[in-house]
Each structure stands twice: as structure tokens, then as C-alpha cells.
Amino acid sequence: MALFNFRREAAAPATNAPAEMEAFLKGFSIEVMPRTAEKVENFRDILPAGTRVYIAHIDGTPIEDMVATAKRLNAEGFPVMPHFPARIIKDKATLTDWVARYKGEADVKQGLILAGGVAQPAGDFHTSMQLLESGAFDGFERLHVAGHPEGNKDIDPDGSDRMVMEAARWKSAFAERTDAKMAMATQFCFEADPVIAWVDRLKAEGIALPVHIGVAGPAKLQTLIKFAIACGVGPSLRVLQKRAMDVTKLLLPYEPTEFVGALAAHKAKNPDFGIESVHFFPLGGIKTNATWTTENAGASGRPANA
């Protein structure tokens, strides 16, 4: 791509992009951890009213800290969706205790059910399907599961996505027999075309779960590459590597504007496209991410206290 592009004969009218972006980002969600939440004085100063906030449960984080963060966010008016990673939950009694604490102390009614990234399970559970089948989440209003647009080598070591897709079909079938609303929240990606192809493939294979596409928030390029490698983000890592080779961009923070804009434009042209919402991973900090949404999402990004 040329550094200076003086000819824009085929460009869409500039007035279209903000409307597309605002519509696409309406109802976005974002992720925090207890230690990052502590750095935010009031979430209403940075997030739109009613924003769903996921609370990531990293192995070793005390459940007390998770529940306290959920309680605080709920009190500030944000629906909370804590992570339930199967491989760090020792047994059914521990799972039941977590759910009871979240419900009783923080009025939690939503959960992200996932296997978790640890190599060795701590106890009885090692898949999200086992958690869903446990009955522990009966009465929850919403359950999200993990999605992997670029596959997951922890699940499919051979580099295929055979087991990932089999699990997606199972989760889609489970959605038919639960009263909870379900959706698939994905790992973050950086390239629109492969995401569009993957979402279309889900539909073609009869997987009916709405997709909440993972988006990496603004961050230093080195930070994103580190997280992308650690999280197994594969093909779209080339987007970051290509950017790192461009001396004009190397020192500039990455922003997801181009990626989100491309998906927003596709959704505007194809209203039935399976992406239902955007989920942000604030890898460069939650305040930095919130500033980007405020500046790029129009009314959809306006903080509650603005």
C-alpha cells in the first residue's frame, strides 16, 4: 500500500463509514481482570451504560477477587460475564460453590464457559462441554462459549480444525436444549477476510450460534505480537508481522479501525451475516480501549457518565 494515496476514485462516501461502525459496535463487550479493574475509578466514566463486561479468570486468581470485581461492576450498572475455565476447576463442588457465590453476592446471570489454557487439568473437568452438561448453570440467562476462527493447536495439534468444528457443532446442538441465550465469543483476530469466510462456513455447516468477534484493542505492536503468539493466533499474525516491517508504522500503536471497519462494511451489506457483536480484548489497557470506542463508535461508544 502506498504511503500517500492521492487517488480515491473508488472510495465509498466518507459519511457511510461512521454509521456502519456505530451500528456494528452497538452493544460491544469488553474484558477485564480483577487487577486491571482496580485501576479504573468508575467504569461509568469510560464505558457505555449496559456494556457487558467479561471477567477473565487466570489460574491462581482467588475466587474472592473474581466475585468482588463482579459485585462492583454489577453495582455500577454493568452486566457481568465471568469466565469459567474447566481446567482450573477442581471438581463439581468447586464449580457449584463458584456459581453460588457469583449468584448470591454479585447477581451474576451470565457466564463464558471455556476449557481454559492450562496444559494439565486441575481435576475432573477438561472441556467446556463437561461444564455445560454439569447442570451448574441452570437458571443462567446467557452462556457464551469459545470460538476459534483460526483453529486452536491445543485442540487440533495437527493444524486442522476438525475437533474445533466438532465441538462447535456440539455447542450449537446444546443451545437447542437450554433456555439460556448462547453465542460464540472468539479469540482476537486481525484480518477481516478469513473471519468472514469462517463465519460463513459456520452457517453452511449448520452451526447456528451467533458470533461475538474478538478484537484486540489499541496497543503497542510488540505487545500484540507477544499476546498473539501466546494465545495461538495463527494466520492473521502475518498482519502484525507485515506491519512490523513497515518503518512508518513500527513505532505507532496498533488500532483495530481497519479490521473493524471492514467487518462493519460487510455486515452493512449483508445484514444476515453471523457476527452479532464485537468483544474487545484491551491488550493495551482498558482506558486506551475505551478511548478508541468513544472516538470511533459514535453514540454506541458514549460513556454512561458523558
Coordinates of C-alpha atoms in Angstrom, one line a residue:
M1 CA 0.0 0.0 0.0
A2 CA 1.4 3.4 -0.9
L3 CA 2.2 5.8 1.9
F4 CA 0.4 8.6 0.2
N5 CA -2.7 7.6 -1.8
F6 CA -3.8 10.6 -3.8
R7 CA -6.4 8.9 -6.0
R8 CA -9.6 7.7 -4.3
E9 CA -11.9 7.2 -7.3
A10 CA -13.5 4.0 -5.9
A11 CA -13.7 5.1 -2.3
A12 CA -17.1 5.0 -0.6
P13 CA -18.6 8.2 0.6
A14 CA -16.9 9.2 3.9
T15 CA -20.3 9.6 5.6
N16 CA -21.0 5.9 5.3
A17 CA -18.2 4.6 7.5
P18 CA -19.2 6.2 10.8
A19 CA -22.8 4.9 10.5
E20 CA -21.6 1.4 9.7
M21 CA -19.1 1.5 12.5
E22 CA -21.6 2.8 15.0
A23 CA -24.2 0.1 14.1
F24 CA -21.6 -2.6 14.2
L25 CA -20.2 -1.6 17.6
K26 CA -23.5 -1.2 19.3
G27 CA -23.7 -3.4 22.3
F28 CA -19.9 -4.3 22.3
S29 CA -18.4 -6.1 25.3
I30 CA -15.0 -5.9 26.9
E31 CA -12.8 -8.0 29.1
V32 CA -11.1 -7.1 32.5
M33 CA -9.3 -8.9 35.2
P34 CA -9.5 -8.0 38.9
R35 CA -6.1 -6.3 38.9
T36 CA -6.9 -4.2 35.8
A37 CA -10.3 -3.3 37.1
E38 CA -8.7 -1.9 40.2
K39 CA -7.1 0.8 38.1
V40 CA -10.5 2.2 36.9
E41 CA -12.1 4.6 39.4
N42 CA -15.5 4.4 37.8
F43 CA -16.4 2.3 34.8
R44 CA -19.3 4.6 34.0
D45 CA -16.7 7.2 33.1
I46 CA -15.3 5.1 30.3
L47 CA -18.0 2.6 29.1
P48 CA -21.5 3.0 27.7
A49 CA -24.3 2.1 30.0
G50 CA -25.2 -1.6 30.0
T51 CA -21.9 -2.8 28.4
R52 CA -21.3 -6.5 29.1
V53 CA -18.0 -6.9 31.0
Y54 CA -16.3 -10.3 30.9
I55 CA -14.0 -11.0 33.9
A56 CA -11.1 -13.2 32.9
H57 CA -10.2 -15.9 35.4
I58 CA -6.5 -16.5 35.2
D59 CA -5.2 -19.6 37.0
G60 CA -4.2 -18.6 40.6
T61 CA -6.7 -15.7 40.9
P62 CA -8.7 -16.2 44.1
I63 CA -12.4 -16.7 43.6
E64 CA -12.9 -14.0 46.2
D65 CA -11.2 -11.4 44.0
M66 CA -13.3 -12.5 41.0
V67 CA -16.6 -12.2 42.9
A68 CA -15.6 -8.8 44.4
T69 CA -14.9 -7.5 40.9
A70 CA -18.2 -8.9 39.6
K71 CA -20.1 -7.3 42.6
R72 CA -18.5 -3.9 41.9
L73 CA -19.3 -3.9 38.2
N74 CA -22.8 -5.0 38.8
A75 CA -23.3 -2.2 41.3
E76 CA -22.1 0.3 38.6
G77 CA -24.7 -1.0 36.2
F78 CA -22.8 -3.4 34.0
P79 CA -24.0 -7.0 33.3
V80 CA -21.1 -9.2 34.3
M81 CA -19.9 -12.4 32.5
P82 CA -17.2 -14.2 34.4
H83 CA -15.0 -16.9 32.8
F84 CA -15.5 -20.5 34.0
P85 CA -12.3 -22.3 32.7
A86 CA -12.9 -26.0 33.0
R87 CA -9.2 -26.9 33.5
I88 CA -8.7 -24.8 36.6
I89 CA -11.9 -26.0 38.4
K90 CA -11.1 -28.9 40.7
D91 CA -14.5 -30.6 40.9
K92 CA -18.3 -30.3 40.8
A93 CA -18.3 -29.0 44.4
T94 CA -15.9 -26.2 43.5
L95 CA -17.9 -25.3 40.4
T96 CA -21.1 -25.2 42.4
D97 CA -19.5 -23.0 45.0
W98 CA -18.3 -20.5 42.4
V99 CA -21.7 -20.3 40.8
A100 CA -23.4 -19.9 44.2
R101 CA -21.0 -17.0 45.2
Y102 CA -21.5 -15.2 41.9
K103 CA -25.2 -15.5 42.0
G104 CA -25.6 -14.7 45.7
E105 CA -23.0 -11.9 46.1
A106 CA -22.9 -10.3 42.6
D107 CA -26.3 -11.3 41.0
V108 CA -24.4 -12.9 38.1
K109 CA -26.6 -14.4 35.4
Q110 CA -24.2 -14.9 32.6
G111 CA -21.0 -16.9 32.1
L112 CA -18.3 -17.6 29.5
I113 CA -17.7 -21.4 29.5
L114 CA -14.4 -22.5 28.2
A115 CA -11.7 -25.2 28.5
G116 CA -9.0 -22.8 29.7
G117 CA -5.4 -22.5 28.6
V118 CA -3.6 -24.6 31.2
A119 CA -1.9 -27.7 29.9
Q120 CA -2.8 -30.0 32.8
P121 CA -6.4 -30.0 34.2
A122 CA -6.6 -29.4 38.0
G123 CA -9.2 -32.0 38.5
D124 CA -12.4 -33.5 37.0
F125 CA -13.1 -31.1 34.1
H126 CA -11.1 -30.6 31.0
T127 CA -13.7 -29.4 28.4
S128 CA -16.3 -26.7 28.3
M129 CA -18.8 -29.4 27.3
Q130 CA -18.4 -31.1 30.6
L131 CA -19.2 -27.8 32.4
L132 CA -22.3 -27.2 30.3
E133 CA -23.5 -30.7 31.0
S134 CA -22.9 -30.4 34.7
G135 CA -26.2 -28.6 35.3
A136 CA -24.4 -26.0 37.4
F137 CA -25.6 -23.2 35.1
D138 CA -29.3 -24.0 35.2
G139 CA -31.1 -20.7 35.5
F140 CA -28.4 -18.6 33.9
E141 CA -29.8 -16.2 31.3
R142 CA -26.9 -16.2 28.9
L143 CA -24.0 -18.7 28.3
H144 CA -21.2 -18.0 25.9
V145 CA -18.6 -20.5 24.5
A146 CA -15.3 -20.1 22.9
G147 CA -14.8 -19.8 19.1
H148 CA -11.6 -20.2 17.1
P149 CA -11.6 -18.6 13.6
E150 CA -8.0 -19.7 13.0
G151 CA -8.2 -23.0 14.8
N152 CA -6.5 -24.0 18.0
K153 CA -3.4 -26.1 18.1
D154 CA -4.1 -27.1 21.8
I155 CA -7.3 -28.8 20.5
D156 CA -6.1 -29.8 17.0
P157 CA -2.3 -30.4 17.2
D158 CA -2.3 -31.4 13.6
G159 CA -3.1 -27.9 12.5
S160 CA -6.6 -28.8 11.2
D161 CA -9.8 -27.5 12.8
R162 CA -11.6 -30.9 12.9
M163 CA -12.0 -31.1 16.7
V164 CA -12.7 -27.4 17.0
M165 CA -15.6 -27.7 14.5
E166 CA -16.9 -30.8 16.1
A167 CA -17.0 -29.0 19.4
A168 CA -18.8 -26.1 17.7
R169 CA -21.5 -28.4 16.4
W170 CA -21.9 -29.9 19.9
K171 CA -22.3 -26.5 21.4
S172 CA -24.8 -25.4 18.7
A173 CA -26.9 -28.5 19.5
F174 CA -26.7 -27.8 23.2
A175 CA -28.1 -24.3 22.5
E176 CA -31.2 -26.1 21.3
R177 CA -31.8 -27.7 24.7
T178 CA -31.1 -24.9 27.1
D179 CA -33.2 -21.9 28.0
A180 CA -30.1 -19.7 28.1
K181 CA -29.2 -17.5 25.2
M182 CA -26.0 -18.7 23.7
A183 CA -23.3 -17.2 21.5
M184 CA -19.7 -17.9 20.5
A185 CA -17.1 -15.4 21.7
T186 CA -13.9 -15.8 19.6
Q187 CA -10.2 -15.3 20.0
F188 CA -9.0 -12.0 18.7
C189 CA -8.1 -11.7 15.0
F190 CA -6.5 -9.0 12.8
E191 CA -7.7 -9.9 9.3
A192 CA -11.3 -9.5 8.0
D193 CA -11.4 -11.8 5.0
P194 CA -10.6 -15.1 6.9
V195 CA -13.1 -14.1 9.6
I196 CA -15.8 -13.5 7.1
A197 CA -15.1 -16.9 5.4
W198 CA -15.1 -18.7 8.8
V199 CA -18.4 -17.1 9.9
D200 CA -20.0 -18.1 6.5
R201 CA -18.6 -21.6 6.9
L202 CA -20.3 -22.0 10.3
K203 CA -23.6 -21.1 8.8
A204 CA -23.0 -23.5 5.9
E205 CA -22.3 -26.3 8.4
G206 CA -25.5 -25.6 10.3
I207 CA -23.8 -24.1 13.4
A208 CA -26.4 -21.6 14.4
L209 CA -24.6 -19.8 17.3
P210 CA -24.3 -16.0 16.8
V211 CA -20.7 -14.9 16.7
H212 CA -19.2 -12.2 19.0
I213 CA -16.0 -11.5 17.2
G214 CA -12.8 -10.9 19.3
V215 CA -11.0 -7.7 18.6
A216 CA -7.6 -6.6 20.0
G217 CA -7.9 -3.1 21.4
P218 CA -5.2 -0.5 20.7
A219 CA -1.8 -1.5 21.9
K220 CA 1.9 -1.3 21.1
L221 CA 2.8 -3.6 18.2
Q222 CA 5.3 -5.6 20.3
T223 CA 2.6 -6.2 22.9
L224 CA 0.2 -7.5 20.3
I225 CA 2.7 -9.9 18.8
K226 CA 3.6 -11.2 22.2
F227 CA -0.1 -11.9 23.0
A228 CA -0.8 -13.3 19.6
I229 CA 1.9 -15.9 19.9
A230 CA 1.0 -16.8 23.4
C231 CA -2.7 -17.2 22.5
G232 CA -2.1 -19.2 19.4
V233 CA -3.4 -16.6 16.9
G234 CA -2.0 -18.0 13.7
P235 CA -2.7 -16.9 10.1
S236 CA -3.6 -13.3 10.9
L237 CA -0.3 -12.9 12.9
R238 CA 1.1 -12.1 9.4
V239 CA -0.8 -8.8 9.5
L240 CA 1.2 -7.8 12.6
Q241 CA 4.5 -9.1 11.1
K242 CA 3.9 -7.1 7.9
R243 CA 3.2 -4.0 10.0
A244 CA 6.4 -4.5 11.9
M245 CA 8.4 -4.5 8.7
D246 CA 6.9 -1.1 7.8
V247 CA 9.2 1.5 9.3
T248 CA 6.5 4.1 9.0
K249 CA 4.2 2.0 11.3
L250 CA 6.6 0.2 13.5
L251 CA 6.6 2.8 16.4
L252 CA 2.9 3.6 16.0
P253 CA 0.3 1.9 18.2
Y254 CA -1.9 -0.6 16.5
E255 CA -5.6 0.3 16.3
P256 CA -8.3 -2.0 15.1
T257 CA -10.0 0.6 12.9
E258 CA -9.3 -1.1 9.6
F259 CA -10.2 -4.6 10.8
V260 CA -13.5 -3.5 12.5
G261 CA -14.3 -1.1 9.6
A262 CA -14.0 -4.0 7.1
L263 CA -16.3 -6.2 9.1
A264 CA -18.8 -3.3 9.7
A265 CA -19.0 -2.7 6.0
H266 CA -19.6 -6.4 5.2
K267 CA -22.3 -6.6 7.9
A268 CA -24.0 -3.4 6.5
K269 CA -24.1 -5.1 3.0
N270 CA -25.1 -8.5 4.4
P271 CA -27.5 -7.9 7.4
D272 CA -27.8 -11.7 8.0
F273 CA -24.1 -12.1 8.4
G274 CA -23.5 -14.2 11.6
I275 CA -21.5 -11.6 13.6
E276 CA -23.8 -10.3 16.3
S277 CA -21.5 -8.3 18.4
V278 CA -17.9 -7.2 19.0
H279 CA -15.9 -8.3 22.0
F280 CA -12.7 -6.3 22.9
F281 CA -9.6 -7.7 24.4
P282 CA -8.0 -4.5 25.9
L283 CA -4.4 -5.6 25.5
G284 CA -3.1 -2.1 25.6
G285 CA -5.2 -1.2 28.7
I286 CA -8.9 -0.8 29.2
K287 CA -8.8 3.0 29.3
T288 CA -7.0 3.1 26.0
N289 CA -9.5 0.7 24.5
A290 CA -12.4 2.7 25.9
T291 CA -11.0 5.9 24.4
W292 CA -10.9 4.2 21.0
T293 CA -14.5 3.1 21.2
T294 CA -15.6 6.6 22.4
E295 CA -13.8 8.1 19.4
N296 CA -14.9 5.6 16.8
A297 CA -18.3 4.2 17.8
G298 CA -20.4 7.4 17.8
A299 CA -23.4 7.1 20.1
S300 CA -22.6 3.4 20.6
G301 CA -19.4 4.3 22.4
R302 CA -20.6 7.2 24.5
P303 CA -19.7 6.6 28.2
A304 CA -22.6 6.4 30.7
N305 CA -21.4 9.5 32.5
A306 CA -20.7 11.5 29.4

